Short mmCIF file of C-alpha atoms and ligand atoms in Angstrom, two decimals:
data_model
loop_
_atom_site.label_atom_id
_atom_site.label_comp_id
_atom_site.label_asym_id
_atom_site.label_seq_id
_atom_site.Cartn_x
_atom_site.Cartn_y
_atom_site.Cartn_z
CA MET A 25 -4.78 -11.48 20.41
CA LYS A 26 -3.50 -8.23 21.91
CA LEU A 27 -1.50 -5.20 20.90
CA GLY A 28 2.22 -5.86 21.24
CA ARG A 29 5.40 -3.81 20.98
CA GLU A 30 5.88 -0.89 18.63
CA LEU A 31 7.72 -1.98 15.50
CA VAL A 32 7.82 1.28 13.52
CA SER A 33 7.32 4.54 15.42
CA ALA A 34 5.03 7.35 14.26
CA ASP A 35 8.09 9.61 13.83
CA ALA A 36 9.93 7.05 11.71
CA ILE A 37 6.84 6.59 9.52
CA GLN A 38 6.39 10.33 9.00
CA ARG A 39 10.07 10.81 8.17
CA ARG A 40 10.10 7.97 5.64
CA VAL A 41 6.80 9.06 4.06
CA ARG A 42 8.28 12.54 3.49
CA GLU A 43 11.39 11.01 1.86
CA MET A 44 9.26 8.81 -0.38
CA ALA A 45 7.09 11.79 -1.37
CA ALA A 46 10.20 13.78 -2.31
CA GLU A 47 11.43 10.94 -4.52
CA ILE A 48 8.01 10.50 -6.17
CA SER A 49 7.71 14.27 -6.72
CA ARG A 50 11.09 14.26 -8.49
CA ASP A 51 10.21 11.26 -10.65
CA TYR A 52 6.84 12.65 -11.79
CA ALA A 53 7.82 16.32 -12.05
CA ARG A 54 7.48 16.33 -15.82
CA VAL A 55 4.18 14.52 -16.43
CA ASP A 56 1.52 16.63 -18.17
CA GLN A 57 -1.57 15.14 -16.57
CA PRO A 58 -2.02 14.67 -12.80
CA LEU A 59 -0.54 11.51 -11.34
CA ILE A 60 -3.32 9.06 -10.38
CA LEU A 61 -2.79 7.78 -6.85
CA LEU A 62 -4.48 4.43 -6.41
CA PRO A 63 -4.70 3.38 -2.76
CA VAL A 64 -5.91 -0.11 -2.02
CA LEU A 65 -8.74 0.03 0.54
CA LYS A 66 -8.89 0.00 3.44
CA GLY A 67 -5.41 -0.46 4.85
CA SER A 68 -3.60 2.04 2.61
CA VAL A 69 -5.71 5.06 3.50
CA CYS A 70 -3.43 6.52 6.22
CA PHE A 71 -0.30 6.02 4.14
CA ALA A 72 -1.85 7.38 0.93
CA THR A 73 -3.26 10.43 2.71
CA ASP A 74 0.02 11.35 4.41
CA LEU A 75 2.04 10.63 1.26
CA SER A 76 -0.23 12.80 -0.89
CA ARG A 77 0.08 15.74 1.49
CA HIS A 78 3.83 15.86 0.87
CA LEU A 79 3.69 15.45 -2.92
CA GLU A 80 4.63 18.44 -5.00
CA VAL A 81 2.96 17.25 -8.20
CA PRO A 82 -0.76 17.45 -9.07
CA VAL A 83 -2.62 14.25 -8.19
CA ASN A 84 -5.98 12.60 -8.73
CA PHE A 85 -7.27 9.84 -6.46
CA ASP A 86 -9.01 6.64 -7.37
CA TYR A 87 -9.49 3.64 -5.08
CA VAL A 88 -9.68 -0.10 -5.46
CA ALA A 89 -10.67 -2.70 -2.89
CA VAL A 90 -10.02 -6.41 -2.74
CA SER A 91 -10.85 -9.16 -0.36
CA SER A 92 -8.33 -11.85 0.19
CA TYR A 93 -10.58 -14.59 1.54
CA GLY A 94 -9.80 -15.73 5.00
CA SER A 95 -9.81 -14.03 8.34
CA GLY A 96 -7.43 -13.64 11.21
CA THR A 97 -3.76 -13.30 10.42
CA GLU A 98 -3.26 -15.49 7.32
CA SER A 99 -4.10 -14.38 3.79
CA SER A 100 -5.54 -17.17 1.68
CA GLY A 101 -4.32 -16.15 -1.73
CA HIS A 102 -7.81 -16.13 -3.27
CA VAL A 103 -8.17 -12.51 -4.30
CA GLN A 104 -11.50 -10.96 -5.29
CA LEU A 105 -12.05 -7.44 -6.63
CA LEU A 106 -14.63 -5.68 -4.40
CA LYS A 107 -14.31 -2.19 -5.87
CA ASP A 108 -12.97 -1.46 -9.33
CA LEU A 109 -11.40 1.68 -10.81
CA THR A 110 -13.82 4.53 -11.48
CA MET A 111 -11.44 6.70 -13.53
CA ASP A 112 -10.27 6.02 -17.05
CA VAL A 113 -6.57 5.31 -16.48
CA ALA A 114 -5.71 4.66 -20.14
CA GLY A 115 -2.68 6.75 -21.10
CA ARG A 116 -2.28 8.07 -17.54
CA ASP A 117 0.49 7.67 -14.96
CA VAL A 118 -0.75 5.53 -12.09
CA LEU A 119 0.88 4.92 -8.71
CA MET A 120 -0.63 2.07 -6.70
CA VAL A 121 -0.38 2.69 -2.97
CA GLU A 122 -0.20 -0.41 -0.78
CA ASP A 123 0.03 -0.66 3.00
CA ILE A 124 1.83 -4.00 3.15
CA ILE A 125 3.06 -6.72 0.83
CA ASP A 126 3.22 -10.18 2.29
CA THR A 127 2.94 -13.10 -0.16
CA GLY A 128 2.55 -10.61 -3.04
CA LEU A 129 -0.56 -12.40 -4.33
CA THR A 130 -2.94 -9.46 -3.74
CA THR A 131 -0.63 -6.86 -5.26
CA ALA A 132 0.26 -9.03 -8.25
CA PHE A 133 -3.46 -9.58 -8.95
CA LEU A 134 -4.21 -5.84 -8.75
CA PHE A 135 -1.16 -4.84 -10.75
CA GLU A 136 -2.18 -7.13 -13.61
CA HIS A 137 -5.76 -5.88 -13.37
CA VAL A 138 -4.76 -2.20 -13.66
CA GLN A 139 -2.23 -2.98 -16.39
CA ARG A 140 -5.06 -4.33 -18.56
CA HIS A 141 -6.54 -0.79 -18.61
CA ARG A 142 -3.41 0.40 -20.45
CA PRO A 143 -2.02 3.20 -18.25
CA ALA A 144 0.95 5.15 -19.67
CA SER A 145 2.89 3.90 -16.64
CA LEU A 146 2.11 1.88 -13.54
CA LYS A 147 4.32 1.85 -10.46
CA LEU A 148 3.95 0.52 -6.96
CA SER A 149 4.61 2.20 -3.64
CA VAL A 150 4.40 0.24 -0.41
CA LEU A 151 4.91 1.20 3.20
CA LEU A 152 5.75 -2.20 4.69
CA ASN A 153 7.39 -5.15 2.97
CA LYS A 154 7.62 -8.72 4.31
CA GLU A 155 10.14 -10.03 1.79
CA GLU A 156 10.52 -13.38 3.57
CA ARG A 157 6.92 -14.36 2.79
CA ARG A 158 6.97 -13.57 -0.94
CA ILE A 159 5.36 -16.16 -3.21
CA LYS A 160 4.73 -13.93 -6.21
CA PRO A 161 7.37 -11.33 -7.12
CA VAL A 162 6.13 -7.74 -7.40
CA PRO A 163 7.98 -4.70 -8.80
CA ILE A 164 8.23 -2.26 -5.87
CA ALA A 165 9.27 1.22 -7.01
CA TYR A 166 9.02 3.01 -3.63
CA LYS A 167 9.40 1.11 -0.36
CA GLY A 168 8.99 2.36 3.19
CA PHE A 169 10.34 -0.37 5.46
CA ASP A 170 11.33 -4.02 5.32
CA ILE A 171 9.80 -5.79 8.30
CA PRO A 172 10.14 -9.31 9.70
CA ASN A 173 7.50 -11.98 9.26
CA GLN A 174 5.15 -10.86 12.02
CA PHE A 175 1.52 -9.80 11.90
CA VAL A 176 1.35 -6.04 12.37
CA VAL A 177 -1.40 -3.49 12.98
CA GLY A 178 -1.75 0.28 13.08
CA TYR A 179 -1.36 3.17 10.62
CA GLY A 180 -4.23 1.80 8.53
CA LEU A 181 -3.63 -1.91 9.17
CA ASP A 182 -6.23 -3.80 11.16
CA TYR A 183 -6.94 -6.97 13.04
CA ASN A 184 -10.68 -7.66 12.78
CA GLU A 185 -11.18 -3.96 11.85
CA LEU A 186 -9.43 -2.71 15.00
CA TYR A 187 -6.25 -0.62 15.42
CA ARG A 188 -6.36 1.17 12.02
CA ASN A 189 -6.20 4.57 13.76
CA LEU A 190 -2.90 4.00 15.59
CA THR A 191 -0.13 6.38 14.50
CA ALA A 192 2.60 3.73 14.82
CA VAL A 193 2.90 0.14 13.56
CA HIS A 194 2.70 -2.51 16.29
CA VAL A 195 3.12 -6.25 16.42
CA LEU A 196 0.00 -8.22 17.35
CA GLU A 197 0.59 -10.80 20.07
CA PRO A 198 -1.33 -13.88 21.14
P1 LIG B 225 -0.49 -10.59 0.34
O1 LIG B 225 -0.18 -11.86 1.11
O2 LIG B 225 -1.42 -10.90 -0.79
O3 LIG B 225 0.76 -9.88 -0.07
O4 LIG B 225 -1.23 -9.66 1.35
C1 LIG B 225 -2.61 -9.72 1.46
C2 LIG B 225 -3.17 -8.75 2.41
O5 LIG B 225 -3.05 -9.32 3.70
C3 LIG B 225 -2.53 -7.37 2.56
O6 LIG B 225 -2.96 -6.46 1.59
C4 LIG B 225 -3.04 -6.99 3.92
O7 LIG B 225 -4.35 -6.51 3.82
C5 LIG B 225 -3.03 -8.32 4.63
N1 LIG B 225 -1.83 -8.47 5.46
C6 LIG B 225 -0.68 -9.10 5.18
N2 LIG B 225 0.18 -9.03 6.21
C7 LIG B 225 -0.45 -8.29 7.16
C8 LIG B 225 -0.09 -7.86 8.48
O8 LIG B 225 1.00 -8.10 9.01
N3 LIG B 225 -1.03 -7.12 9.14
C9 LIG B 225 -2.27 -6.82 8.62
N4 LIG B 225 -3.08 -6.10 9.37
N5 LIG B 225 -2.63 -7.23 7.40
C10 LIG B 225 -1.73 -7.95 6.68
#
């Protein structure tokens, strides 16, 4: 597999992230406790970091990690929690930050998991959405880009742990 064409440029990402941050800042302007940002490791780190730097509301960070068994470019649908919440989210406003939603199985699993801890509110922000592949519907509150059904890397997303540091999103080619 090799790095293919650029699908979403670094400029387009930065522009959209700023727009999303403005919308989130408006929506959470009146909450009394800091908004808890909950990035899903490892892929969401670039997006969550850039997004947080443009937010105009106080935030806390917590992180969760999952493995979706399987390697290469297909997710298997068997989701396992590798790292749980460390903060008490009960009664708090939580915003899950996802890099990409494909079948929706990972996000749906995590959403239900966090919901069981009784946050005051739980919403989902995602940078990249592959709507075509959806098996399980997920309630996306803030969406960056709809992309076609292609395996992508960069801006946090990897292939065998490579390419996470790229500033743009690229297609991976055989
Ligand atoms: P799901 O199918 O459960 O929505 O997505 C599972 C996980 O597969 C995502 O969180 C992400 O880690 C990975 N994934 C899905 N599509 C892509 C892709 O195009 N590129 C990369 N690097 N990972 C992906």
